Amino acid sequence: MLIFSFFKTLTDQVITVELKNDLSITGTLKSVDQFLNIRLDGISVEDPERHPHMLAVKNCFIRGSVVRYVRMAAKSVDTTLLEDATRREAKEAKK
Amino acid sequence: MSGFFGFDTSLPERGAQNQGKPQQQQGFSGFQVPGTNDAFALGGAGEEEDLAVYTWGESTGGGLLEGGDEMNDETFGDDLGGITNNFQFSSQPAPQPSKGYGQSTATGKIASTQSRYKPKAAYDPFAFSEDDFYSSRPSKKSTTTKAPARPKPSTAQSGSVENLWNKPAVSSPAWGTAPSAMTRPTPPSSASLPSQGPPAPGHIKSLEEIEAEMAQMAMPSTSSAAPTQQKVFSLEEIERQMMEQTVEPPRQATPQQPLPPREATPTQVPGLAASGYSSQQALLDSMFPELGKGVPASGLGQGTPSFVSDQTGSHEPPRPSPEELARMEELHQRITAKIESMAKYNNLMGSSDKDFITRIQLSQLATADPYVSDFYAQVFSALKRSRMISEGQGENPTVVQVGAGLGLGVGGPVGNRFGKMGQNTMTKLSTQVKKLVENRAQHQKVANTAALQGALGRVTRGNAAAPRPVLAIPTSNKPENRPTSHLNEQTGIHRAALTKKQIMFALEELYDAILELEQMRRDAPPPTAMEEIELWHNRCQAKVDIIWRRLMVMEPLDISNPHPFISLINPIKGQKLFPRLLRHLPQNQTITLLSLLVATYTQLDVVARAPPPPVADSSLLTKADRLDRAKREAETDNFLQFVIPGVDMIVNRCGLGLVAGMLAISAQRSEVWRVAATRPGIALYTALLSKAQSVIRTPIPDPMNPQQSQPVDPAELDQWTKTFTYFLHVLLPHLPDLFPSSLAQKAAFGPGAYLLGGENPLAEREGLEMEKREAEVWGFVAVLAVNAQEEDQTALVGALREKILHTVQAARHPSTTKERAEMKLRNVNMFLNGLGLDASMIE
């Protein structure tokens, strides 16, 4: 739940999702669910020459299992809080 | 005809009932109505109705099987004489593969292989019994055809089952030796008693003989109608018994019947579909007698036309007329069309399905305590909210909060996302979530008392969010890892310092305690509940005490080097914890803590292993060296970022006496110039000195801090003056060496010494950084100057004279960039202004 919780705080921010098929999509994160499925709005694709079929796509829903990386601005991450959340999660799991 | 085949013919109808029953009576009754077409065309139009139709389609498949059997009849012929003479299936016309039912198509093949390759059958018990199955057929057929005294008219409902019993009864006296013949006709019994007669290998050899025997015996058996009737009578009684215990499945009913023939039935392949099916039929008959009554009229019509015509031609009164058949055909087509049209939507979800899924998802996300599973988002949004409020912006939470203390995992800003849904929907959602949470809580309570608890680790229930670990070993009762207790086990004043592992364990425990405490503080009871607040305070206090103990501040000063507490704040992890600790500790404890810190300042990594002065060319360093430097720099930076503000805060709460005491401790216990040569040292002394100065200079009562309102105690002032004078005199000879640029120049060697301070564009950035660090020292000497007496000030200027002149000249040097020159002048002025001088006065 930690990562889901984390991604929720990124809603309405611009992130870049790199898929396992090397397609990188930049867009505004609209929603994320517990499977880390991602809905992006106003998307643009890195390297559009390679993926011309994506030119017309304006928003997309990405199945969580196909995501390789998500890139986000460093300032939108509270690392200390993330550490604490990890500790809590670990503690919950131990209980 | 009788038994087995009478049963078979009725199967299609039964099939119809069969599925009609699981659905609802309505669909079925609609089916029964003569104008069935209407029932199907108009009826219901709801989903259930559709479903019923669909299953009916399936059941026709069952009916097809029977159709195939009828073909068998045709195939094997009715005339007994033919059978006796010519029992070769291969020669017979193969059964029509009418509806593609596997068994019926396979029939001829197996039979033929059996007849041609006997040995093969010997290995293969399945084929063997199959063969038996089909071989027994004709003989049955003969018996059935011969016995027109069918009991069906008497008791229509129990007819089939009865006939079922009837059949073995007929055959048993005749073929007592032929086991295979019986297996088929008595499927329920054999299913119930599979172990009774395991197929003896001996049979297989004699199979052919048995077949022949069977064929011959067929005639006598048919003639023996009297015993059959007897049997029928007894079976009927049994049937009635079964009827009474309607719910019991037939396999239970069968053992009740002590029929010798059935018990004699030896072999049976349990997997055969027909046996299960017929037993099912028996069950159905027993359970729903009235259905059985109703069916035959319409049900018979459903049979395959060929069969019907055959039947009518042979002996049965012609029930379905051609029109009826046509109607049935039409109906069939309609149903098929409907099924096909519905099949379009087979993989689509209805709204109820979606609701169901949503509920499942919600129940996964919903939680009574949002901080448990949603800690990051909740705290993050709380922090953001507080930041926004402090910045004067409106409240705009990023995470949905459902009710007080009830969080819904669904993220996203409330504003637009749920704008469409509206507030009503959200409240509805929240009530639903509340219910879900309660349910889940109950469920988990039950699940926690797992039977295997402790047997193989802990049994945990997994869910999508937290998959079940393969093996969860309980760790909760693990003894607390106490470095101090480890220390206390050792005797003597001096003990070994904490190992890295111990430090990390201790830090994690501290973090856990802090997290718990912070959670506790968040869960503050409403201000109205007095006793609750009292309890809450006590709990918090207990937690603070635990944290205090774990900090090991109260351990003797010389217990180890470094002191356990210093060990704890040496790593960056511990440094980050420092400000959070201070927030919770009471003031006297923080002062104790600061005293300890000052006394053991030299043990700090950032002081003892301060980052060495920068070299002009980092390429001269080895990789390990570079990494080490980077690590030490990072530690120092973090220390200044996390610990020093806390130190400042504590110092600001201290009175002059305490500040003097701390300075004395520091001067006494450490070589102050060494400490002062590090950035943390400079920061500490600057904080102490400026605090002292502010106390001395502003004896005016500070309304914000009542503790400082009393005028400075002369004794304290005297003590301070003495301490400071001592401190200054110890420091004075080393004063120029405190500056990082001087240190760097001293440390430089070889070509680096010439490069340092050169006009290297890359060095410019480092130069600016150097100026910033110089500023820290200049600030320190400025505070020294402010605190110093007249004569000490002269000494101070004398000690720094070289440095001042050098800096001012460097600032005026044309090769120095404007930015850097300004910084240099500002630094010098920081000190000179404290003495009432200015850099511009230096020519």
Coordinates of N, CA and C in Angstrom, one line a residue, chain B residues 628-717:
Chain B
D628 N 35.6 9.1 0.4 CA 35.6 9.3 1.8 C 35.4 10.8 2.1
R629 N 36.0 11.7 1.3 CA 35.8 13.1 1.4 C 34.3 13.5 1.2
A630 N 33.8 12.9 0.2 CA 32.4 13.2 -0.1 C 31.5 12.8 1.0
K631 N 31.8 11.6 1.6 CA 31.0 11.2 2.7 C 31.1 12.1 3.9
R632 N 32.3 12.5 4.2 CA 32.5 13.4 5.3 C 31.9 14.7 5.1
E633 N 32.0 15.2 3.9 CA 31.3 16.5 3.6 C 29.8 16.4 3.8
A634 N 29.3 15.2 3.3 CA 27.8 15.1 3.4 C 27.4 15.0 4.9
E635 N 28.3 14.3 5.7 CA 27.9 14.2 7.1 C 28.0 15.6 7.8
T636 N 29.0 16.4 7.4 CA 29.1 17.7 8.0 C 27.9 18.6 7.6
D637 N 27.6 18.5 6.3 CA 26.4 19.3 5.8 C 25.2 18.9 6.5
N638 N 25.0 17.6 6.7 CA 23.7 17.2 7.4 C 23.7 17.6 8.8
F639 N 24.9 17.5 9.4 CA 25.0 17.9 10.8 C 24.6 19.4 10.9
L640 N 25.1 20.2 10.0 CA 24.8 21.6 10.1 C 23.3 21.8 9.8
Q641 N 22.8 21.0 9.0 CA 21.4 21.2 8.6 C 20.4 20.7 9.6
F642 N 20.7 19.6 10.3 CA 19.7 19.0 11.2 C 20.0 19.2 12.6
V643 N 21.3 19.1 13.0 CA 21.6 19.2 14.4 C 21.8 20.6 14.9
I644 N 22.6 21.4 14.2 CA 22.9 22.7 14.6 C 21.7 23.6 14.9
P645 N 20.6 23.5 14.0 CA 19.5 24.3 14.4 C 18.9 23.9 15.7
G646 N 18.9 22.6 16.0 CA 18.4 22.2 17.3 C 19.3 22.7 18.4
V647 N 20.6 22.7 18.2 CA 21.5 23.2 19.2 C 21.2 24.7 19.4
D648 N 21.1 25.4 18.4 CA 20.8 26.8 18.5 C 19.5 27.0 19.3
M649 N 18.5 26.2 19.0 CA 17.3 26.3 19.8 C 17.5 26.1 21.3
I650 N 18.2 25.1 21.6 CA 18.4 24.8 23.0 C 19.3 25.9 23.7
V651 N 20.3 26.3 22.9 CA 21.1 27.4 23.5 C 20.3 28.6 23.8
N652 N 19.4 28.9 22.9 CA 18.6 30.1 23.0 C 17.7 30.0 24.3
R653 N 17.5 28.8 24.8 CA 16.6 28.7 26.0 C 17.5 28.8 27.2
C654 N 18.8 28.7 27.0 CA 19.7 28.7 28.2 C 19.9 30.1 28.8
G655 N 20.2 30.1 30.1 CA 20.6 31.4 30.7 C 22.1 31.6 30.5
L656 N 22.6 32.7 31.0 CA 24.0 33.0 30.8 C 24.8 32.0 31.6
G657 N 24.4 31.6 32.8 CA 25.2 30.7 33.6 C 25.4 29.4 32.9
L658 N 24.3 28.9 32.3 CA 24.4 27.6 31.5 C 25.3 27.8 30.4
V659 N 25.2 28.9 29.6 CA 26.1 29.1 28.5 C 27.5 29.1 28.9
A660 N 27.8 29.8 30.0 CA 29.1 29.9 30.5 C 29.6 28.5 30.9
G661 N 28.7 27.8 31.6 CA 29.1 26.4 32.0 C 29.4 25.5 30.8
M662 N 28.7 25.7 29.8 CA 28.9 24.8 28.6 C 30.2 25.2 27.9
L663 N 30.5 26.5 27.8 CA 31.7 26.9 27.2 C 32.9 26.4 28.1
A664 N 32.7 26.5 29.4 CA 33.8 26.0 30.3 C 34.0 24.5 30.1
I665 N 32.9 23.7 30.0 CA 33.1 22.3 29.8 C 33.8 22.1 28.5
S666 N 33.4 22.8 27.5 CA 34.1 22.6 26.2 C 35.6 22.9 26.2
A667 N 35.9 24.1 26.8 CA 37.3 24.5 26.9 C 38.1 23.5 27.8
Q668 N 37.4 22.9 28.8 CA 38.1 22.1 29.7 C 38.3 20.7 29.1
R669 N 37.4 20.2 28.4 CA 37.4 18.8 27.9 C 38.0 18.7 26.5
S670 N 38.2 19.8 25.8 CA 38.6 19.6 24.5 C 39.6 20.7 24.1
E671 N 40.4 20.5 23.1 CA 41.2 21.5 22.6 C 40.4 22.4 21.7
V672 N 40.0 23.6 22.2 CA 39.0 24.4 21.5 C 39.4 24.7 20.1
W673 N 40.7 25.0 19.9 CA 41.1 25.4 18.5 C 40.8 24.3 17.5
R674 N 40.9 23.0 18.0 CA 40.6 21.9 17.1 C 39.2 21.9 16.8
V675 N 38.4 22.1 17.8 CA 36.9 22.0 17.6 C 36.6 23.2 16.7
A676 N 37.2 24.4 17.0 CA 36.8 25.6 16.3 C 37.3 25.5 14.8
A677 N 38.2 24.6 14.5 CA 38.7 24.5 13.2 C 37.7 23.8 12.3
T678 N 36.6 23.3 12.9 CA 35.6 22.5 12.1 C 34.4 23.4 12.0
R679 N 33.6 23.2 11.0 CA 32.4 23.9 10.8 C 31.4 23.7 11.9
P680 N 31.2 22.5 12.3 CA 30.2 22.3 13.5 C 30.7 23.0 14.7
G681 N 32.1 23.0 14.9 CA 32.6 23.6 16.1 C 32.4 25.1 16.1
I682 N 32.7 25.7 14.9 CA 32.4 27.1 14.7 C 30.9 27.5 15.0
A683 N 30.1 26.6 14.5 CA 28.7 26.9 14.6 C 28.3 26.8 16.1
L684 N 28.8 25.8 16.8 CA 28.5 25.7 18.2 C 28.9 26.9 19.0
Y685 N 30.2 27.3 18.8 CA 30.7 28.4 19.6 C 30.0 29.7 19.2
T686 N 29.8 29.9 17.9 CA 29.1 31.1 17.5 C 27.7 31.2 18.3
A687 N 27.0 30.0 18.3 CA 25.7 30.0 19.0 C 25.9 30.4 20.4
L688 N 26.9 29.8 21.1 CA 27.0 30.0 22.5 C 27.4 31.5 22.8
L689 N 28.3 32.0 22.0 CA 28.8 33.3 22.3 C 27.8 34.4 21.9
S690 N 27.1 34.2 20.8 CA 26.1 35.2 20.5 C 24.9 35.2 21.5
K691 N 24.6 34.0 22.0 CA 23.6 33.9 23.0 C 24.0 34.7 24.3
A692 N 25.3 34.5 24.7 CA 25.8 35.1 25.9 C 25.7 36.6 25.7
Q693 N 26.2 37.0 24.5 CA 26.2 38.5 24.2 C 24.8 39.1 24.2
S694 N 23.8 38.4 23.7 CA 22.5 38.9 23.6 C 21.9 39.0 25.1
V695 N 22.3 38.0 25.9 CA 21.8 38.1 27.3 C 22.5 39.3 28.0
I696 N 23.8 39.5 27.8 CA 24.5 40.5 28.5 C 24.0 41.9 28.0
R697 N 23.9 42.0 26.7 CA 23.6 43.3 26.1 C 22.2 43.7 26.3
T698 N 21.3 42.8 26.4 CA 19.9 43.2 26.5 C 19.3 42.6 27.8
P699 N 19.6 43.3 28.9 CA 19.0 42.9 30.1 C 17.5 43.3 30.2
I700 N 17.0 44.0 29.2 CA 15.6 44.4 29.2 C 14.8 43.1 29.2
P701 N 13.8 43.0 30.0 CA 13.0 41.8 30.1 C 12.4 41.5 28.7
D702 N 12.5 40.3 28.3 CA 11.9 39.9 27.1 C 10.5 39.3 27.3
P703 N 9.5 39.9 26.8 CA 8.1 39.4 27.2 C 7.9 38.0 26.6
M704 N 8.6 37.7 25.6 CA 8.4 36.4 25.0 C 8.9 35.3 25.8
N705 N 10.0 35.6 26.5 CA 10.6 34.5 27.3 C 10.8 35.0 28.8
P706 N 9.9 34.6 29.6 CA 10.0 35.0 31.0 C 11.2 34.6 31.7
Q707 N 11.8 33.5 31.3 CA 12.9 33.0 32.0 C 14.1 34.0 32.0
Q708 N 14.1 34.8 30.9 CA 15.3 35.7 30.7 C 14.9 37.1 31.3
S709 N 13.7 37.2 31.8 CA 13.3 38.5 32.2 C 14.2 39.0 33.4
Q710 N 14.6 38.1 34.3 CA 15.4 38.6 35.4 C 16.7 39.1 34.9
P711 N 17.2 40.2 35.5 CA 18.5 40.7 35.1 C 19.6 39.7 35.3
V712 N 20.7 39.9 34.5 CA 21.8 39.0 34.6 C 22.4 39.0 36.0
D713 N 22.5 37.8 36.5 CA 23.1 37.6 37.8 C 24.6 38.0 37.7
P714 N 25.1 38.9 38.6 CA 26.5 39.4 38.5 C 27.4 38.2 38.6
A715 N 27.1 37.2 39.4 CA 28.0 36.1 39.6 C 28.1 35.3 38.3
E716 N 27.0 35.2 37.6 CA 27.0 34.5 36.3 C 27.8 35.3 35.3
L717 N 27.6 36.6 35.4 CA 28.3 37.5 34.4 C 29.8 37.3 34.7

